Amino acid sequence: MTANSLMQSTGLTRATVLALCKDLADEGWLVEAENSRDAGTSTKGRPSLRYVFNARKKIVVGVDAGQHRLKATVADLSAASLGTAQNSMGHGWGTPQQRRDAIVRTIDQALVDAAVSPTAVDSVVFGVPAPVDLDGMSPEGPNEYWHTMNPGLNRLVDDRGWLARVENDANMAAFNELNCNPELRESSFAALLVGRRYGAGIVLNSQLLRQRRGNAGELEILHMVDGVGGADGAGYSAQVLAVEAIERAKAGSGPSTSLSMWSEGTIRAEHVFMMADQGDDVAREIVDKVADRIARVCALLAGPLGLEGVVISGGMAPALSSLVSRIQESVQNYLYAPWLKISASATGADAVCNGAVFAAIEGVRERALKGL
């Protein structure tokens, strides 16, 4: 931006703008670019001074610490990815220490990919599949799952001097939508993760809803909802229904299906959607059931809160994008809300990790404005 454009947008005098720009340049937030004459954009009069935001002033890390998949992204303050790394936790949970070690390993691999030294990192945000309170801790749950998913991650990088923040993964998916989708910035909506389990990040009047205990958007209550029966997500439900269909086909008690080319142990949700697209009747029936379950969950979320939209998010979102209109129609069977818009996130499996990057940048901004 030129000094003139900054004067116009702020209403400040030229002397004040130049003094502030010098201060910000001295602090490293701005870089003085070549003036307009040297850049060849003007030939007459006094050349305009030009400034560029220094996005490399701080480096941040966003981490999707999912149950089975770990991903870390190293980014600058423009949210441009400098490097990434991804690892699998397999099909089990792992112990708390195994998860801590795997998360640190994934971060270090991302730093290597970005060619960034750990000493250059300002802060990290972790997105975890568990409720997270204001202190970054997960409360006691009905089993060890929440504690295992968040094994003290708020203290994980204390030895590196980084600032660390832990957030619920669905909240990070919602934060990703707030930053990527201009249509949602002035609305109330939920980002609905639909993979292995359902979880929702809720935005009310443009503000992410964070309750003291971190349990806003937890959907364990789904076991009470007819036609849903539990918090198992669309991906898991499609896989279970497919296994049951394969078993019936092999036993001769159900129709044959192309899903039988996979075994009960290898069939995945994406196989079901692929076969449905290719016309397999059994796969289509499963997809219809999954779409109806998602519609019921959307109605449950949107009704009491008066939401204007539900964004289907996470790794299943691309596969479900073709079902959005069907889900939209089904919602109206359970809730009168003609204004409610169902959509699928364009970010897919990176929604949580990208949201964590945006949250880390938000933290840098807040501290900078407070002079910290």
Coordinates of C-alpha atoms in Angstrom, one line a residue:
M1 CA 0.0 0.0 0.0
T2 CA 1.1 3.6 -0.6
A3 CA 1.3 6.2 2.1
N4 CA -1.5 8.1 0.2
S5 CA -3.8 5.1 0.3
L6 CA -3.2 4.6 4.1
M7 CA -4.0 8.3 4.6
Q8 CA -7.3 7.9 2.7
S9 CA -8.3 4.7 4.6
T10 CA -7.4 6.0 8.1
G11 CA -8.1 9.7 7.8
L12 CA -4.8 10.4 9.4
T13 CA -2.4 13.1 8.3
R14 CA 0.6 12.3 6.1
A15 CA 3.1 13.1 8.9
T16 CA 1.2 10.7 11.3
V17 CA 1.0 7.9 8.7
L18 CA 4.7 8.2 7.8
A19 CA 5.6 8.2 11.5
L20 CA 3.5 5.1 12.2
C21 CA 4.8 3.3 9.2
K22 CA 8.3 4.0 10.3
D23 CA 7.5 2.6 13.8
L24 CA 5.9 -0.5 12.3
A25 CA 8.9 -1.0 9.9
D26 CA 11.3 -0.7 12.8
E27 CA 9.3 -3.4 14.7
G28 CA 9.4 -5.6 11.6
W29 CA 5.7 -5.6 10.8
L30 CA 6.1 -3.6 7.6
V31 CA 8.8 -3.6 4.9
E32 CA 9.4 -0.4 2.9
A33 CA 9.1 -1.3 -0.8
E34 CA 10.7 0.6 -3.7
N35 CA 8.8 3.9 -4.3
S36 CA 6.4 4.3 -7.1
R37 CA 9.0 6.0 -9.4
D38 CA 11.6 3.3 -8.9
A39 CA 8.8 0.7 -9.5
G40 CA 7.9 2.4 -12.8
T41 CA 4.3 3.2 -11.7
S42 CA 4.7 7.0 -11.7
T43 CA 7.0 9.6 -13.4
K44 CA 5.7 12.9 -12.2
G45 CA 5.7 14.6 -8.8
R46 CA 6.9 13.3 -5.5
P47 CA 7.1 9.5 -5.7
S48 CA 4.7 7.6 -3.4
L49 CA 6.2 5.7 -0.5
R50 CA 5.0 2.1 -0.5
Y51 CA 4.8 -0.5 2.3
V52 CA 4.3 -4.3 2.3
F53 CA 3.1 -6.3 5.3
N54 CA 5.9 -8.6 6.5
A55 CA 4.0 -11.9 6.7
R56 CA 7.2 -13.6 7.9
K57 CA 7.4 -11.5 11.0
K58 CA 6.0 -14.5 12.9
I59 CA 5.7 -18.1 12.0
V60 CA 2.8 -20.2 13.3
V61 CA 1.9 -23.9 13.3
G62 CA -1.5 -25.5 13.0
V63 CA -2.1 -29.1 14.0
D64 CA -5.0 -31.4 13.3
A65 CA -4.5 -34.0 16.1
G66 CA -7.2 -36.4 15.0
Q67 CA -7.9 -39.8 16.3
H68 CA -6.3 -41.6 13.4
R69 CA -4.6 -38.8 11.4
L70 CA -2.1 -36.2 12.4
K71 CA -1.3 -33.2 10.2
A72 CA 0.8 -30.2 10.9
T73 CA 1.1 -27.0 8.8
V74 CA 3.8 -24.4 9.2
A75 CA 2.5 -21.0 7.9
D76 CA 3.3 -17.3 7.8
L77 CA 0.9 -14.5 8.9
S78 CA -0.9 -14.5 5.5
A79 CA -1.8 -18.1 6.2
A80 CA 0.4 -19.2 3.3
S81 CA 1.6 -22.8 3.9
L82 CA 5.4 -23.0 4.1
G83 CA 5.5 -26.8 4.8
T84 CA 3.3 -29.7 5.9
A85 CA 3.6 -33.2 7.3
Q86 CA 1.2 -36.0 8.0
N87 CA 1.2 -39.2 9.9
S88 CA -1.2 -42.0 10.9
M89 CA -2.0 -43.2 14.3
G90 CA -3.4 -46.5 12.9
H91 CA -6.7 -47.8 13.9
G92 CA -6.2 -47.6 17.7
W93 CA -6.0 -44.6 20.0
G94 CA -2.4 -45.1 21.1
T95 CA -1.4 -44.2 24.6
P96 CA -1.2 -40.5 25.7
Q97 CA 2.6 -40.6 25.5
Q98 CA 2.5 -42.2 22.0
R99 CA 0.2 -39.4 20.8
R100 CA 2.4 -36.7 22.3
D101 CA 5.5 -38.2 20.6
A102 CA 3.7 -38.6 17.3
I103 CA 2.4 -35.1 17.3
V104 CA 5.9 -33.7 18.1
R105 CA 7.4 -35.8 15.3
T106 CA 4.8 -34.5 12.8
I107 CA 5.5 -30.9 13.8
D108 CA 9.2 -31.4 13.3
Q109 CA 8.7 -33.0 9.9
A110 CA 6.6 -30.0 8.9
L111 CA 9.3 -27.7 10.0
V112 CA 11.9 -29.6 7.9
D113 CA 9.5 -29.4 4.9
A114 CA 9.2 -25.7 5.5
A115 CA 12.9 -25.2 6.1
V116 CA 12.0 -23.3 9.2
S117 CA 14.0 -23.4 12.5
P118 CA 12.0 -24.2 15.7
T119 CA 13.4 -21.0 17.1
A120 CA 11.5 -19.0 14.4
V121 CA 8.1 -20.3 15.5
D122 CA 5.8 -18.0 17.6
S123 CA 2.9 -20.3 18.5
V124 CA 1.0 -23.4 17.8
V125 CA -2.7 -24.3 17.9
F126 CA -3.9 -28.0 18.2
G127 CA -7.3 -29.1 17.1
V128 CA -8.4 -32.2 19.0
P129 CA -11.6 -34.4 18.9
A130 CA -12.5 -33.6 22.5
P131 CA -14.1 -30.8 24.4
V132 CA -11.5 -28.3 25.5
D133 CA -12.0 -25.8 28.4
L134 CA -10.6 -22.3 28.6
D135 CA -7.3 -23.6 30.1
G136 CA -6.7 -26.0 27.2
M137 CA -7.7 -29.1 29.1
S138 CA -10.3 -31.7 28.3
P139 CA -12.7 -32.6 31.1
E140 CA -13.2 -36.1 32.5
G141 CA -15.3 -38.1 30.1
P142 CA -17.2 -41.4 30.1
N143 CA -13.9 -43.2 29.2
E144 CA -10.3 -42.4 28.6
Y145 CA -10.9 -41.1 25.0
W146 CA -11.0 -37.4 25.7
H147 CA -7.9 -37.5 27.9
T148 CA -6.0 -39.6 25.3
M149 CA -7.0 -37.2 22.5
N150 CA -5.7 -34.2 24.5
P151 CA -2.9 -35.5 26.7
G152 CA -1.8 -32.2 28.1
L153 CA -1.1 -30.6 24.7
N154 CA -1.2 -27.1 26.2
R155 CA 2.2 -27.9 27.8
L156 CA 3.6 -30.0 25.0
V157 CA 6.0 -27.3 23.6
D158 CA 6.9 -25.6 26.8
D159 CA 10.5 -26.5 26.3
R160 CA 10.5 -24.7 22.9
G161 CA 9.2 -21.4 24.3
W162 CA 6.2 -21.5 21.9
L163 CA 2.8 -20.3 22.9
A164 CA 0.4 -23.2 22.7
R165 CA -3.4 -23.3 22.5
V166 CA -5.7 -26.3 22.3
E167 CA -9.1 -26.1 20.6
N168 CA -11.9 -28.5 19.8
D169 CA -11.5 -29.8 16.2
A170 CA -15.0 -28.9 15.1
N171 CA -14.4 -25.3 16.4
M172 CA -11.4 -25.1 14.2
A173 CA -13.4 -26.3 11.2
A174 CA -15.9 -23.5 11.9
F175 CA -13.0 -21.0 12.3
N176 CA -11.7 -22.2 8.9
E177 CA -15.1 -21.4 7.3
L178 CA -15.2 -18.0 9.0
N179 CA -11.9 -17.1 7.4
C180 CA -12.5 -18.7 4.0
N181 CA -16.1 -18.1 3.2
P182 CA -17.1 -14.4 3.0
E183 CA -20.8 -15.4 2.8
L184 CA -20.7 -16.8 6.4
R185 CA -18.9 -13.9 8.1
E186 CA -22.1 -12.1 9.1
S187 CA -24.2 -15.1 9.9
S188 CA -24.9 -17.9 12.4
F189 CA -24.0 -21.4 11.3
A190 CA -22.5 -24.7 12.4
A191 CA -19.6 -26.5 10.9
L192 CA -20.5 -30.2 11.2
L193 CA -17.7 -32.8 11.1
V194 CA -19.2 -36.0 9.8
G195 CA -16.3 -38.5 9.6
R196 CA -15.8 -41.1 12.3
R197 CA -18.0 -39.1 14.8
Y198 CA -20.3 -36.1 14.6
G199 CA -19.1 -32.9 16.2
A200 CA -20.1 -29.3 15.6
G201 CA -18.4 -25.9 15.8
I202 CA -21.1 -23.3 16.3
V203 CA -20.9 -19.6 15.2
L204 CA -23.5 -17.2 16.5
N205 CA -23.7 -13.8 15.0
S206 CA -20.2 -14.1 13.6
Q207 CA -18.6 -15.2 16.9
L208 CA -17.3 -18.7 17.6
L209 CA -19.2 -20.1 20.6
R210 CA -16.7 -21.2 23.3
Q211 CA -18.2 -22.3 26.6
R212 CA -16.2 -22.4 29.8
R213 CA -16.0 -26.3 29.8
G214 CA -15.6 -26.5 26.1
N215 CA -18.6 -28.7 25.5
A216 CA -20.6 -26.5 23.1
G217 CA -21.3 -28.6 20.0
E218 CA -20.7 -32.0 21.6
L219 CA -23.2 -34.4 20.1
E220 CA -23.3 -37.3 22.5
I221 CA -27.0 -36.6 22.8
L222 CA -27.5 -38.1 19.3
H223 CA -28.2 -41.5 20.9
M224 CA -31.6 -40.0 21.8
V225 CA -32.4 -38.9 18.2
D226 CA -34.6 -41.3 16.2
G227 CA -33.0 -42.3 12.9
V228 CA -29.5 -41.4 14.1
G229 CA -29.0 -43.4 17.2
G230 CA -25.5 -42.2 18.2
A231 CA -22.6 -39.9 17.6
D232 CA -20.9 -42.2 15.1
G233 CA -20.4 -40.0 12.0
A234 CA -21.4 -40.5 8.4
G235 CA -18.2 -42.1 7.4
Y236 CA -18.4 -44.7 10.1
S237 CA -22.1 -45.3 9.5
A238 CA -21.5 -45.9 5.8
Q239 CA -18.8 -48.4 6.6
V240 CA -20.9 -50.3 9.2
L241 CA -23.9 -50.5 6.8
A242 CA -21.7 -51.7 4.0
V243 CA -20.2 -54.5 6.2
E244 CA -23.7 -55.6 7.1
A245 CA -24.8 -55.6 3.4
I246 CA -21.7 -57.6 2.4
E247 CA -22.3 -60.2 5.1
R248 CA -26.0 -60.5 4.0
A249 CA -25.0 -60.9 0.3
K250 CA -22.4 -63.6 1.2
A251 CA -25.0 -65.5 3.3
G252 CA -27.6 -65.3 0.5
S253 CA -30.0 -63.4 2.8
G254 CA -29.6 -60.1 0.9
P255 CA -29.2 -58.8 -2.6
S256 CA -25.9 -59.1 -4.3
T257 CA -23.8 -55.9 -4.4
S258 CA -20.5 -54.7 -6.0
L259 CA -19.5 -53.8 -2.5
S260 CA -18.6 -57.4 -2.1
M261 CA -15.4 -56.9 -4.0
W262 CA -14.0 -55.5 -0.7
S263 CA -13.8 -57.6 2.5
E264 CA -15.5 -56.6 5.7
G265 CA -12.1 -55.4 7.0
T266 CA -11.2 -53.2 3.9
I267 CA -14.5 -51.6 2.9
R268 CA -14.5 -47.8 3.5
A269 CA -17.1 -45.1 3.2
E270 CA -15.5 -43.7 0.0
H271 CA -16.0 -47.1 -1.7
V272 CA -19.7 -47.0 -0.8
F273 CA -20.1 -43.5 -2.4
M274 CA -18.1 -44.6 -5.5
M275 CA -20.4 -47.6 -6.0
A276 CA -23.5 -45.6 -5.5
D277 CA -22.4 -43.2 -8.2
Q278 CA -21.9 -46.2 -10.5
G279 CA -25.5 -47.4 -9.9
D280 CA -25.2 -50.1 -7.3
D281 CA -28.6 -50.3 -5.6
V282 CA -27.3 -51.5 -2.2
A283 CA -24.7 -48.7 -2.1
R284 CA -27.4 -46.2 -3.1
E285 CA -29.7 -47.3 -0.3
I286 CA -26.8 -46.9 2.2
V287 CA -26.1 -43.4 0.9
D288 CA -29.7 -42.5 1.2
K289 CA -29.7 -43.6 4.9
V290 CA -26.5 -41.6 5.6
A291 CA -28.0 -38.5 3.9
D292 CA -31.1 -38.8 6.0
R293 CA -29.1 -39.2 9.2
I294 CA -27.1 -36.0 8.4
A295 CA -30.4 -34.2 7.7
R296 CA -31.7 -35.1 11.2
V297 CA -28.5 -33.9 12.8
C298 CA -28.6 -30.7 10.8
A299 CA -32.2 -30.1 12.0
L300 CA -31.2 -30.8 15.6
L301 CA -28.4 -28.2 15.4
A302 CA -30.3 -25.5 13.5
G303 CA -33.7 -25.6 15.2
P304 CA -33.0 -24.5 18.8
L305 CA -30.3 -22.0 17.7
G306 CA -32.0 -20.5 14.7
L307 CA -29.0 -21.1 12.5
E308 CA -28.9 -19.9 9.0
G309 CA -26.6 -22.5 7.7
V310 CA -24.8 -25.9 8.3
V311 CA -21.5 -26.5 6.6
I312 CA -20.7 -30.2 6.2
S313 CA -17.0 -30.3 6.9
G314 CA -14.0 -32.7 7.2
G315 CA -12.6 -35.4 5.0
M316 CA -16.1 -36.7 4.0
A317 CA -17.2 -33.3 2.7
P318 CA -16.1 -33.8 -0.9
A319 CA -17.8 -37.1 -1.1
L320 CA -21.0 -35.7 0.4
S321 CA -21.1 -32.6 -1.8
S322 CA -23.3 -34.3 -4.4
L323 CA -25.8 -35.1 -1.6
V324 CA -26.2 -31.5 -0.4
S325 CA -29.5 -30.9 -2.3
R326 CA -30.9 -34.2 -1.0
I327 CA -29.9 -33.3 2.6
Q328 CA -31.4 -29.8 2.1
E329 CA -34.7 -31.3 1.1
S330 CA -34.7 -33.9 3.9
V331 CA -34.1 -31.3 6.6
Q332 CA -37.5 -29.7 5.7
N333 CA -39.1 -33.0 6.7
Y334 CA -38.0 -32.5 10.3
L335 CA -37.7 -28.7 10.7
Y336 CA -39.5 -25.7 9.2
A337 CA -36.6 -23.6 8.2
P338 CA -36.8 -22.5 4.6
W339 CA -33.9 -20.1 5.2
L340 CA -31.5 -22.8 6.3
K341 CA -28.7 -23.5 3.8
I342 CA -26.8 -26.8 3.8
S343 CA -23.5 -26.7 2.1
A344 CA -20.3 -28.7 1.9
S345 CA -16.9 -27.2 2.8
A346 CA -14.5 -26.8 -0.1
T347 CA -11.6 -27.4 2.3
G348 CA -12.2 -31.1 2.9
A349 CA -9.8 -33.0 5.1
D350 CA -7.7 -29.9 5.8
A351 CA -10.5 -27.9 7.5
V352 CA -9.3 -28.5 11.1
C353 CA -5.6 -27.9 10.3
N354 CA -6.3 -24.8 8.3
G355 CA -8.6 -23.5 11.1
A356 CA -5.8 -24.1 13.6
V357 CA -3.5 -21.9 11.4
F358 CA -6.1 -19.1 11.3
A359 CA -6.6 -19.4 15.1
A360 CA -2.8 -19.1 15.6
I361 CA -2.7 -16.0 13.4
E362 CA -5.6 -14.5 15.4
G363 CA -3.6 -15.0 18.5
V364 CA -0.6 -13.2 17.1
R365 CA -2.9 -10.3 16.0
E366 CA -4.5 -10.0 19.4
R367 CA -1.2 -10.0 21.3
A368 CA 0.3 -7.5 18.8
L369 CA -2.6 -5.1 19.3
K370 CA -2.1 -5.3 23.1
G371 CA 1.6 -4.6 22.6
L372 CA 2.6 -8.1 23.7

